[in-house]
Amino acid sequence: MKNFCSRRQFLKISGATAAGWAMASALPPWQMLSAAEIAAAEGRYVATYCEMCFWKCGAFAKVVADKVVKLEGNFLHPHSRGVLCGRGNGGLGLLYDPDRLKAPLIRTGERGDGKYREASWDEALSLVAEKMGKLATDYGPESLALFTHGSATSHFFPLVKAYGSPNVAMPSFAQCRGPRVAAYDITTGSDIGSPERLDMANSKMVVLLGSHLGENMHSSQVQDFTQAIGNRAKIVVVDPRFSTAAGKADYWLPIRPGTDMALLLAWTHLILKNHWYDAAYLEAYANGLEEMIGQYDEYTPEWAAKETDLSPAVIIETAQLMAKNAPAVALHPGRHVTWDGQDVQRSRAIIILQALLGTWGRKGGIYLASKAKLPPLPAGKAYPKPGRPALNRGGYPFAGGEGVTNVVRASTLSGQPYPIKGWFVSGTNLLAALPNPDETRAAIKQLDFLVAVDMMPTDTVVHADVILPECSYLERHDSIAQLRGRDLRLSIRQPAIEPLYNSKPGWWIAKELSRKLGLEAYFPWQTYAEKLEEDCLAWDIDFDELKEKGVVLIPNSENAYIAPGNPPVFKTASKKIELYSEELELLDFDPLPRYVRNEQPQADEFRLLYGRSPVHTFSRTVNNPVLNELFSENELWLNPRPAAKLGLKNGDYVALVNQDHIKKGHIRLKVTERIREDCVYMVHGFGLQSERLSKAFNRGVSDQELISKYVVDPIAGTTGMRVNFVRLQKEA
Ligand SMILES: Nc1nc2c(c(=O)[nH]1)N[C@H]1C(S)=C(S)[C@@H](COP(=O)(O)OP(=O)(O)OC[C@H]3O[C@@H](n4cnc5c(=O)[nH]c(N)nc54)[C@H](O)[C@@H]3O)O[C@H]1N2
Ligand SMILES: Nc1nc2c(c(=O)[nH]1)N[C@H]1C(S)=C(S)[C@@H](COP(=O)(O)OP(=O)(O)OC[C@H]3O[C@@H](n4cnc5c(=O)[nH]c(N)nc54)[C@H](O)[C@@H]3O)O[C@H]1N2
Ligand code: SF4
Ligand SMILES: [Mo]
């Protein structure tokens, strides 16, 4: 129990936070230096890329006497362009968080009761290997599932594949981008990527449906959006809440939540009816315009106005504006698009509009991905063929290779089609990422074995049988990030300092485990630096240049826009954009998006909405001493009229009771005109229940716990989560 603080210590620390995190956590004195002193100090700079979210901004760590004193954006890196967001700057808080996992731990009590003893790496890894061996014998290696997100994936995915399991689950697919990936795949044959290839900096018009840029803080994307605002591009923001982006918009469309499809179909109706589409573009690059004619007649602005609670005039005006500014219209596809289980079709409705306006491959619309290619890396040892097929697709035809976390969870619970008995979890906090945490907890109970590789004692981690402490991204090598935008970007991550405490890099953990499992042939290098150097050699990249500059750009020989000799490439069956999808039709899905009404709240209910704070990433930064000081507790946004009706005022604390009678409290009210009357809103990631997180424990309320209901998208198997309703109860 050494490295977990006791309840009493915890209270002491949390009581002391007001006095400043540096004091409370007894941080090294250099943390007390002023900004001027840090700037003046002689130090060395180590190039890396950020892992505070997944935008992978290039950064430099300034190191003075073995302490990282500052993080700076890398000006050469297209994702940061020299600017790290608040969370990126807050990376130091993660590195020096006193609550970090400091040594391998082995569970001594019941699963979930938080009793652990410290162990050596050798003992902990031997135990993991033994348990993995037993799982393979008892149920077959496919009974182990990997749950992962971020750079941990590149180490543990190979390990689990070598071991013989095809089951890899990523909440960043099934609870995030999955529907969009599927929709682009079906419609254009390729994804819009990360970074999304929106040419906002050159757009004459930007349309955001829910994408709350400015709170959603991907550095270069927000910079592009800012440039669009500076260029006086017309900005349309569709959001039930007056978001930061809405504050910059020409049009704020406070839509009734869950009705965006009606708006999209009405816009499509208007564009078709008035022949505002780009006929020559469609002739050259799209299939299915004829099939669309007549299918949208019913979706008039007057009809949509009733569904969306917007005025017909504003629907018409914004459609006209799109037509006028096309093709320089950046109609954002959204990123976190798991809303209501009709998400692939809503994403398709957006892509169809992008196509009608001729934006794909055009300046100010969607630029083309770089066609730059790297020579292939030498083939490693072939992975064994799993004895049983992956669960992941689970009957959802476009589930993506590694996606359906809920299918893996369901199989853990039901044992069908075969039992999942072991979870290997790294870089994801399942209890804060998957809907219906009760189901997740029940699944965890069924497990023979749970191992977690993490940096922090999160709600999920404290259920593990063995906890393996990974060092932070500032203390390790990771794989070279390959990012495709206008050019191909290769970024390196290298340790600024040695791992603190008894933590280890993910690559080391995977390699050591492979040794114990007799799978070391899959990790044929001694150190990761050696592997990176070999990769660069194969790619003909100057490793020293990469180490020094942090990023090497492989320019796009072709243009980013459609031009003679530079046509767009659509990897669909017809080699065109498939407005009308025969592929979906063959599978008995609607070949064109159509309207299916979502359930709406009862008179005394509110739809539960959630989103981002600019200074936090999901649940993972809530305990970060630097970022927690900026934003320590989420609030519940509520419109003044329902507030008055309920006798509630700004600053009151309330409990929330959802449609399944799950009650969670307290959360402080923010009574504001900036939200519609039929919904409430909170920042995701709060209300954490691990007592080991001294700053995050029980602060605010967890949206997750109130998301007991979800709707699975039948096409992608992803989980729509904005289908929960809450009632408010005043708390003392
Ligand atoms: N209710 C609700 N649910 C959501 C969302 C929402 O808005 N509301 N958002 C959804 C979206 S968009 C996504 S992408 C997913 C994301 O969900 P997750 O993938 O679970 O979230 P992350 O914050 O990426 O992962 C957090 C875990 O990574 C650990 N970690 C941080 N750094 C490291 C490291 O260097 N190494 C290792 N090994 N671990 C590390 C953290 O301590 C934490 O345990 O959640 C989805 N779920
Ligand atoms: N600071 C920060 N930035 C991040 C992240 C982070 O954790 N922190 N995570 C990153 C990741 S992985 C992702 S996927 C993205 C997610 O970021 P986005 O894709 O931008 O956001 P969402 O979480 O989908 O949506 C939140 C917004 O949708 C609005 N909304 C709710 N219901 C509806 C509706 O029915 N219709 C419409 N039109 N709007 C609605 C909410 O009011 C809120 O403004 O953010 C990325 N950027
Ligand atoms: S957007 Fe912010 S948190 Fe994400 S990688 Fe860039 S600096 Fe880091
Ligand atoms: Mo996401």
PDB file of C-alpha atoms in Angstrom, residues 70-311:
ATOM      1  CA  LYS A  70       8.828  23.741 -19.528  1.00  0.00           C
ATOM      2  CA  LEU A  71       7.114  22.405 -22.626  1.00  0.00           C
ATOM      3  CA  GLU A  72       7.053  24.431 -25.818  1.00  0.00           C
ATOM      4  CA  GLY A  73       5.354  23.927 -29.153  1.00  0.00           C
ATOM      5  CA  ASN A  74       7.534  22.936 -32.104  1.00  0.00           C
ATOM      6  CA  PHE A  75       7.231  25.597 -34.810  1.00  0.00           C
ATOM      7  CA  LEU A  76       8.200  23.092 -37.509  1.00  0.00           C
ATOM      8  CA  HIS A  77       5.350  20.769 -36.571  1.00  0.00           C
ATOM      9  CA  PRO A  78       2.113  21.289 -38.514  1.00  0.00           C
ATOM     10  CA  HIS A  79      -0.087  20.143 -35.611  1.00  0.00           C
ATOM     11  CA  SER A  80       1.172  22.627 -33.052  1.00  0.00           C
ATOM     12  CA  ARG A  81       2.796  25.278 -35.276  1.00  0.00           C
ATOM     13  CA  GLY A  82       4.620  26.320 -32.149  1.00  0.00           C
ATOM     14  CA  VAL A  83       1.492  26.403 -29.987  1.00  0.00           C
ATOM     15  CA  LEU A  84       0.578  23.840 -27.374  1.00  0.00           C
ATOM     16  CA  CYS A  85      -2.894  24.080 -25.910  1.00  0.00           C
ATOM     17  CA  GLY A  86      -3.461  24.389 -22.164  1.00  0.00           C
ATOM     18  CA  ARG A  87      -3.454  20.633 -21.760  1.00  0.00           C
ATOM     19  CA  GLY A  88      -0.226  20.309 -23.708  1.00  0.00           C
ATOM     20  CA  ASN A  89       1.412  22.839 -21.419  1.00  0.00           C
ATOM     21  CA  GLY A  90      -0.060  20.925 -18.494  1.00  0.00           C
ATOM     22  CA  GLY A  91       2.012  17.845 -19.399  1.00  0.00           C
ATOM     23  CA  LEU A  92       4.345  18.752 -16.543  1.00  0.00           C
ATOM     24  CA  GLY A  93       1.462  18.211 -14.146  1.00  0.00           C
ATOM     25  CA  LEU A  94       1.174  14.619 -15.339  1.00  0.00           C
ATOM     26  CA  LEU A  95       4.914  14.019 -15.112  1.00  0.00           C
ATOM     27  CA  TYR A  96       5.099  15.309 -11.553  1.00  0.00           C
ATOM     28  CA  ASP A  97       1.662  14.265 -10.302  1.00  0.00           C
ATOM     29  CA  PRO A  98       2.305  12.881  -6.813  1.00  0.00           C
ATOM     30  CA  ASP A  99      -0.547  10.390  -7.299  1.00  0.00           C
ATOM     31  CA  ARG A 100       1.223   8.648 -10.188  1.00  0.00           C
ATOM     32  CA  LEU A 101       1.607   4.885 -10.108  1.00  0.00           C
ATOM     33  CA  LYS A 102       5.140   4.362  -8.837  1.00  0.00           C
ATOM     34  CA  ALA A 103       5.767   0.610  -8.760  1.00  0.00           C
ATOM     35  CA  PRO A 104       4.147  -2.617  -9.989  1.00  0.00           C
ATOM     36  CA  LEU A 105       1.293  -3.669  -7.729  1.00  0.00           C
ATOM     37  CA  ILE A 106      -0.376  -6.995  -7.136  1.00  0.00           C
ATOM     38  CA  ARG A 107      -3.891  -7.201  -5.765  1.00  0.00           C
ATOM     39  CA  THR A 108      -4.168  -8.682  -2.268  1.00  0.00           C
ATOM     40  CA  GLY A 109      -7.854  -8.125  -1.432  1.00  0.00           C
ATOM     41  CA  GLU A 110     -11.048  -8.610  -3.392  1.00  0.00           C
ATOM     42  CA  ARG A 111     -11.164  -7.154  -6.891  1.00  0.00           C
ATOM     43  CA  GLY A 112     -12.171  -3.513  -6.607  1.00  0.00           C
ATOM     44  CA  ASP A 113     -11.511  -3.048  -2.878  1.00  0.00           C
ATOM     45  CA  GLY A 114      -8.211  -1.328  -3.611  1.00  0.00           C
ATOM     46  CA  LYS A 115      -5.832  -3.525  -1.570  1.00  0.00           C
ATOM     47  CA  TYR A 116      -2.479  -4.037  -3.239  1.00  0.00           C
ATOM     48  CA  ARG A 117       1.109  -4.864  -2.393  1.00  0.00           C
ATOM     49  CA  GLU A 118       4.190  -3.638  -4.171  1.00  0.00           C
ATOM     50  CA  ALA A 119       6.062  -6.108  -6.319  1.00  0.00           C
ATOM     51  CA  SER A 120       9.212  -6.194  -8.396  1.00  0.00           C
ATOM     52  CA  TRP A 121       8.838  -5.964 -12.150  1.00  0.00           C
ATOM     53  CA  ASP A 122      10.031  -9.517 -12.445  1.00  0.00           C
ATOM     54  CA  GLU A 123       7.395 -10.839 -10.079  1.00  0.00           C
ATOM     55  CA  ALA A 124       4.564  -8.756 -11.555  1.00  0.00           C
ATOM     56  CA  LEU A 125       5.390  -9.624 -15.166  1.00  0.00           C
ATOM     57  CA  SER A 126       5.857 -13.311 -14.289  1.00  0.00           C
ATOM     58  CA  LEU A 127       2.396 -13.285 -12.775  1.00  0.00           C
ATOM     59  CA  VAL A 128       0.907 -11.642 -15.882  1.00  0.00           C
ATOM     60  CA  ALA A 129       2.659 -14.198 -18.112  1.00  0.00           C
ATOM     61  CA  GLU A 130       1.454 -17.054 -15.911  1.00  0.00           C
ATOM     62  CA  LYS A 131      -2.139 -15.800 -16.020  1.00  0.00           C
ATOM     63  CA  MET A 132      -1.978 -15.290 -19.790  1.00  0.00           C
ATOM     64  CA  GLY A 133      -0.615 -18.810 -20.150  1.00  0.00           C
ATOM     65  CA  LYS A 134      -3.452 -20.214 -18.055  1.00  0.00           C
ATOM     66  CA  LEU A 135      -6.067 -18.286 -20.047  1.00  0.00           C
ATOM     67  CA  ALA A 136      -4.663 -19.736 -23.265  1.00  0.00           C
ATOM     68  CA  THR A 137      -4.809 -23.255 -21.844  1.00  0.00           C
ATOM     69  CA  ASP A 138      -8.246 -22.942 -20.242  1.00  0.00           C
ATOM     70  CA  TYR A 139     -10.118 -20.972 -22.911  1.00  0.00           C
ATOM     71  CA  GLY A 140      -7.765 -20.313 -25.830  1.00  0.00           C
ATOM     72  CA  PRO A 141      -5.765 -17.108 -26.392  1.00  0.00           C
ATOM     73  CA  GLU A 142      -8.751 -15.437 -28.073  1.00  0.00           C
ATOM     74  CA  SER A 143     -10.288 -15.182 -24.600  1.00  0.00           C
ATOM     75  CA  LEU A 144      -7.953 -12.249 -23.877  1.00  0.00           C
ATOM     76  CA  ALA A 145      -9.101  -8.831 -25.131  1.00  0.00           C
ATOM     77  CA  LEU A 146      -6.926  -5.748 -25.391  1.00  0.00           C
ATOM     78  CA  PHE A 147      -8.568  -2.398 -24.660  1.00  0.00           C
ATOM     79  CA  THR A 148      -6.360   0.449 -25.704  1.00  0.00           C
ATOM     80  CA  HIS A 149      -6.008   4.062 -26.830  1.00  0.00           C
ATOM     81  CA  GLY A 150      -3.008   6.168 -27.777  1.00  0.00           C
ATOM     82  CA  SER A 151       0.605   5.178 -28.088  1.00  0.00           C
ATOM     83  CA  ALA A 152       0.220   2.151 -25.800  1.00  0.00           C
ATOM     84  CA  THR A 153      -1.491   0.527 -28.785  1.00  0.00           C
ATOM     85  CA  SER A 154       1.703   0.205 -30.796  1.00  0.00           C
ATOM     86  CA  HIS A 155       3.305  -1.901 -28.055  1.00  0.00           C
ATOM     87  CA  PHE A 156       0.476  -4.079 -26.771  1.00  0.00           C
ATOM     88  CA  PHE A 157      -1.372  -4.691 -30.042  1.00  0.00           C
ATOM     89  CA  PRO A 158       1.651  -6.650 -31.402  1.00  0.00           C
ATOM     90  CA  LEU A 159       1.982  -8.473 -28.081  1.00  0.00           C
ATOM     91  CA  VAL A 160      -1.630  -9.588 -28.031  1.00  0.00           C
ATOM     92  CA  LYS A 161      -1.537 -10.570 -31.723  1.00  0.00           C
ATOM     93  CA  ALA A 162       1.629 -12.604 -31.129  1.00  0.00           C
ATOM     94  CA  TYR A 163      -0.094 -14.276 -28.186  1.00  0.00           C
ATOM     95  CA  GLY A 164      -2.912 -15.291 -30.535  1.00  0.00           C
ATOM     96  CA  SER A 165      -5.837 -13.010 -29.793  1.00  0.00           C
ATOM     97  CA  PRO A 166      -7.534 -10.954 -32.500  1.00  0.00           C
ATOM     98  CA  ASN A 167      -9.684  -9.098 -29.981  1.00  0.00           C
ATOM     99  CA  VAL A 168      -8.698  -5.468 -29.769  1.00  0.00           C
ATOM    100  CA  ALA A 169     -11.202  -2.883 -28.635  1.00  0.00           C
ATOM    101  CA  MET A 170     -10.899   0.880 -28.770  1.00  0.00           C
ATOM    102  CA  PRO A 171     -13.361   3.282 -27.194  1.00  0.00           C
ATOM    103  CA  SER A 172     -11.879   5.879 -29.528  1.00  0.00           C
ATOM    104  CA  PHE A 173     -13.724   3.984 -32.293  1.00  0.00           C
ATOM    105  CA  ALA A 174     -16.883   2.607 -30.759  1.00  0.00           C
ATOM    106  CA  GLN A 175     -17.570   5.588 -28.497  1.00  0.00           C
ATOM    107  CA  CYS A 176     -16.109   8.244 -30.770  1.00  0.00           C
ATOM    108  CA  ARG A 177     -15.224   8.339 -34.452  1.00  0.00           C
ATOM    109  CA  GLY A 178     -16.444   4.920 -35.548  1.00  0.00           C
ATOM    110  CA  PRO A 179     -19.623   6.034 -37.335  1.00  0.00           C
ATOM    111  CA  ARG A 180     -17.724   8.696 -39.239  1.00  0.00           C
ATOM    112  CA  VAL A 181     -15.032   6.240 -40.300  1.00  0.00           C
ATOM    113  CA  ALA A 182     -17.717   3.830 -41.521  1.00  0.00           C
ATOM    114  CA  ALA A 183     -19.659   6.562 -43.333  1.00  0.00           C
ATOM    115  CA  TYR A 184     -16.622   7.873 -45.215  1.00  0.00           C
ATOM    116  CA  ASP A 185     -15.587   4.338 -46.014  1.00  0.00           C
ATOM    117  CA  ILE A 186     -19.011   3.543 -47.468  1.00  0.00           C
ATOM    118  CA  THR A 187     -19.374   6.847 -49.306  1.00  0.00           C
ATOM    119  CA  THR A 188     -15.898   7.892 -50.429  1.00  0.00           C
ATOM    120  CA  GLY A 189     -13.767   4.802 -49.842  1.00  0.00           C
ATOM    121  CA  SER A 190     -11.393   6.579 -47.472  1.00  0.00           C
ATOM    122  CA  ASP A 191     -11.493   8.345 -44.133  1.00  0.00           C
ATOM    123  CA  ILE A 192     -11.254  12.095 -43.670  1.00  0.00           C
ATOM    124  CA  GLY A 193      -8.449  11.318 -41.252  1.00  0.00           C
ATOM    125  CA  SER A 194      -6.973  12.806 -38.142  1.00  0.00           C
ATOM    126  CA  PRO A 195      -6.236  15.666 -38.568  1.00  0.00           C
ATOM    127  CA  GLU A 196      -9.504  16.094 -40.436  1.00  0.00           C
ATOM    128  CA  ARG A 197      -8.551  17.496 -43.822  1.00  0.00           C
ATOM    129  CA  LEU A 198     -10.822  20.506 -43.617  1.00  0.00           C
ATOM    130  CA  ASP A 199      -9.347  23.501 -45.395  1.00  0.00           C
ATOM    131  CA  MET A 200     -10.834  25.954 -42.889  1.00  0.00           C
ATOM    132  CA  ALA A 201      -8.003  28.429 -43.222  1.00  0.00           C
ATOM    133  CA  ASN A 202      -9.137  29.000 -46.837  1.00  0.00           C
ATOM    134  CA  SER A 203     -12.876  28.552 -46.330  1.00  0.00           C
ATOM    135  CA  LYS A 204     -15.458  31.180 -47.078  1.00  0.00           C
ATOM    136  CA  MET A 205     -17.875  29.381 -44.812  1.00  0.00           C
ATOM    137  CA  VAL A 206     -17.552  26.980 -41.882  1.00  0.00           C
ATOM    138  CA  VAL A 207     -20.461  24.870 -40.667  1.00  0.00           C
ATOM    139  CA  LEU A 208     -20.213  23.066 -37.341  1.00  0.00           C
ATOM    140  CA  LEU A 209     -22.813  20.595 -36.129  1.00  0.00           C
ATOM    141  CA  GLY A 210     -21.997  20.038 -32.493  1.00  0.00           C
ATOM    142  CA  SER A 211     -18.232  20.277 -33.102  1.00  0.00           C
ATOM    143  CA  HIS A 212     -17.446  22.682 -30.321  1.00  0.00           C
ATOM    144  CA  LEU A 213     -14.081  23.963 -31.550  1.00  0.00           C
ATOM    145  CA  GLY A 214     -12.447  26.119 -28.927  1.00  0.00           C
ATOM    146  CA  GLU A 215     -13.633  23.758 -26.215  1.00  0.00           C
ATOM    147  CA  ASN A 216     -12.628  20.797 -28.383  1.00  0.00           C
ATOM    148  CA  MET A 217      -9.014  22.004 -28.434  1.00  0.00           C
ATOM    149  CA  HIS A 218      -7.025  20.314 -31.177  1.00  0.00           C
ATOM    150  CA  SER A 219      -4.291  22.905 -31.629  1.00  0.00           C
ATOM    151  CA  SER A 220      -3.894  23.338 -35.402  1.00  0.00           C
ATOM    152  CA  GLN A 221      -7.624  22.792 -36.002  1.00  0.00           C
ATOM    153  CA  VAL A 222      -8.491  25.612 -33.620  1.00  0.00           C
ATOM    154  CA  GLN A 223      -5.806  27.739 -35.287  1.00  0.00           C
ATOM    155  CA  ASP A 224      -7.423  27.064 -38.690  1.00  0.00           C
ATOM    156  CA  PHE A 225     -10.840  27.943 -37.302  1.00  0.00           C
ATOM    157  CA  THR A 226      -9.431  31.160 -35.848  1.00  0.00           C
ATOM    158  CA  GLN A 227      -7.995  31.979 -39.241  1.00  0.00           C
ATOM    159  CA  ALA A 228     -11.390  31.404 -40.863  1.00  0.00           C
ATOM    160  CA  ILE A 229     -12.925  33.809 -38.342  1.00  0.00           C
ATOM    161  CA  GLY A 230     -10.138  36.321 -39.085  1.00  0.00           C
ATOM    162  CA  ASN A 231     -10.826  35.937 -42.806  1.00  0.00           C
ATOM    163  CA  ARG A 232     -14.474  36.797 -42.125  1.00  0.00           C
ATOM    164  CA  ALA A 233     -15.669  33.442 -43.354  1.00  0.00           C
ATOM    165  CA  LYS A 234     -19.356  32.954 -42.603  1.00  0.00           C
ATOM    166  CA  ILE A 235     -19.638  30.764 -39.513  1.00  0.00           C
ATOM    167  CA  VAL A 236     -22.694  28.637 -38.820  1.00  0.00           C
ATOM    168  CA  VAL A 237     -22.822  26.748 -35.534  1.00  0.00           C
ATOM    169  CA  VAL A 238     -25.561  24.227 -34.899  1.00  0.00           C
ATOM    170  CA  ASP A 239     -25.621  23.442 -31.195  1.00  0.00           C
ATOM    171  CA  PRO A 240     -28.346  23.380 -28.512  1.00  0.00           C
ATOM    172  CA  ARG A 241     -25.813  25.236 -26.423  1.00  0.00           C
ATOM    173  CA  PHE A 242     -24.225  28.602 -27.111  1.00  0.00           C
ATOM    174  CA  SER A 243     -20.741  27.104 -27.334  1.00  0.00           C
ATOM    175  CA  THR A 244     -17.481  29.010 -27.566  1.00  0.00           C
ATOM    176  CA  ALA A 245     -17.663  28.494 -31.340  1.00  0.00           C
ATOM    177  CA  ALA A 246     -21.264  29.790 -31.390  1.00  0.00           C
ATOM    178  CA  GLY A 247     -19.903  32.934 -29.755  1.00  0.00           C
ATOM    179  CA  LYS A 248     -17.869  33.523 -32.940  1.00  0.00           C
ATOM    180  CA  ALA A 249     -20.630  32.614 -35.364  1.00  0.00           C
ATOM    181  CA  ASP A 250     -22.757  34.590 -37.799  1.00  0.00           C
ATOM    182  CA  TYR A 251     -25.530  32.090 -37.246  1.00  0.00           C
ATOM    183  CA  TRP A 252     -26.163  30.128 -34.065  1.00  0.00           C
ATOM    184  CA  LEU A 253     -28.799  27.485 -34.685  1.00  0.00           C
ATOM    185  CA  PRO A 254     -29.968  26.300 -31.244  1.00  0.00           C
ATOM    186  CA  ILE A 255     -31.291  23.039 -32.533  1.00  0.00           C
ATOM    187  CA  ARG A 256     -33.520  20.677 -30.586  1.00  0.00           C
ATOM    188  CA  PRO A 257     -31.060  17.950 -29.512  1.00  0.00           C
ATOM    189  CA  GLY A 258     -31.257  14.748 -31.497  1.00  0.00           C
ATOM    190  CA  THR A 259     -32.753  16.326 -34.628  1.00  0.00           C
ATOM    191  CA  ASP A 260     -29.698  17.258 -36.704  1.00  0.00           C
ATOM    192  CA  MET A 261     -30.708  14.738 -39.346  1.00  0.00           C
ATOM    193  CA  ALA A 262     -33.842  16.788 -40.091  1.00  0.00           C
ATOM    194  CA  LEU A 263     -31.741  19.899 -40.669  1.00  0.00           C
ATOM    195  CA  LEU A 264     -29.292  18.037 -42.900  1.00  0.00           C
ATOM    196  CA  LEU A 265     -32.111  16.547 -44.962  1.00  0.00           C
ATOM    197  CA  ALA A 266     -33.810  19.938 -45.330  1.00  0.00           C
ATOM    198  CA  TRP A 267     -30.568  21.504 -46.506  1.00  0.00           C
ATOM    199  CA  THR A 268     -30.220  18.633 -48.991  1.00  0.00           C
ATOM    200  CA  HIS A 269     -33.827  19.157 -50.099  1.00  0.00           C
ATOM    201  CA  LEU A 270     -33.178  22.839 -50.797  1.00  0.00           C
ATOM    202  CA  ILE A 271     -29.930  22.213 -52.646  1.00  0.00           C
ATOM    203  CA  LEU A 272     -31.549  19.571 -54.840  1.00  0.00           C
ATOM    204  CA  LYS A 273     -34.761  21.476 -55.461  1.00  0.00           C
ATOM    205  CA  ASN A 274     -33.028  24.712 -56.390  1.00  0.00           C
ATOM    206  CA  HIS A 275     -30.273  23.005 -58.388  1.00  0.00           C
ATOM    207  CA  TRP A 276     -27.687  24.576 -56.104  1.00  0.00           C
ATOM    208  CA  TYR A 277     -25.437  21.548 -56.439  1.00  0.00           C
ATOM    209  CA  ASP A 278     -22.282  21.418 -58.530  1.00  0.00           C
ATOM    210  CA  ALA A 279     -23.552  19.400 -61.478  1.00  0.00           C
ATOM    211  CA  ALA A 280     -20.223  19.183 -63.333  1.00  0.00           C
ATOM    212  CA  TYR A 281     -18.440  18.013 -60.190  1.00  0.00           C
ATOM    213  CA  LEU A 282     -21.086  15.387 -59.483  1.00  0.00           C
ATOM    214  CA  GLU A 283     -20.985  14.203 -63.069  1.00  0.00           C
ATOM    215  CA  ALA A 284     -17.243  13.670 -62.791  1.00  0.00           C
ATOM    216  CA  TYR A 285     -16.932  12.343 -59.255  1.00  0.00           C
ATOM    217  CA  ALA A 286     -20.204  11.065 -57.841  1.00  0.00           C
ATOM    218  CA  ASN A 287     -22.799   8.376 -58.390  1.00  0.00           C
ATOM    219  CA  GLY A 288     -26.427   8.423 -57.341  1.00  0.00           C
ATOM    220  CA  LEU A 289     -27.694  11.953 -57.967  1.00  0.00           C
ATOM    221  CA  GLU A 290     -30.553  10.601 -60.079  1.00  0.00           C
ATOM    222  CA  GLU A 291     -31.570   8.167 -57.365  1.00  0.00           C
ATOM    223  CA  MET A 292     -31.718  11.074 -54.924  1.00  0.00           C
ATOM    224  CA  ILE A 293     -34.177  13.072 -57.008  1.00  0.00           C
ATOM    225  CA  GLY A 294     -37.645  12.759 -55.522  1.00  0.00           C
ATOM    226  CA  GLN A 295     -36.372  11.151 -52.309  1.00  0.00           C
ATOM    227  CA  TYR A 296     -36.062  14.457 -50.456  1.00  0.00           C
ATOM    228  CA  ASP A 297     -39.333  16.123 -51.418  1.00  0.00           C
ATOM    229  CA  GLU A 298     -40.922  15.649 -48.017  1.00  0.00           C
ATOM    230  CA  TYR A 299     -37.985  17.182 -46.146  1.00  0.00           C
ATOM    231  CA  THR A 300     -39.053  20.798 -46.602  1.00  0.00           C
ATOM    232  CA  PRO A 301     -37.713  23.597 -44.389  1.00  0.00           C
ATOM    233  CA  GLU A 302     -41.180  23.938 -42.888  1.00  0.00           C
ATOM    234  CA  TRP A 303     -41.186  20.249 -41.947  1.00  0.00           C
ATOM    235  CA  ALA A 304     -37.641  20.458 -40.557  1.00  0.00           C
ATOM    236  CA  ALA A 305     -38.503  23.585 -38.597  1.00  0.00           C
ATOM    237  CA  LYS A 306     -41.038  21.606 -36.596  1.00  0.00           C
ATOM    238  CA  GLU A 307     -38.585  18.834 -35.870  1.00  0.00           C
ATOM    239  CA  THR A 308     -35.589  21.026 -35.082  1.00  0.00           C
ATOM    240  CA  ASP A 309     -37.298  23.996 -33.433  1.00  0.00           C
ATOM    241  CA  LEU A 310     -35.458  26.297 -35.879  1.00  0.00           C
ATOM    242  CA  SER A 311     -37.172  28.756 -38.187  1.00  0.00           C
TER     243      SER A 311
END
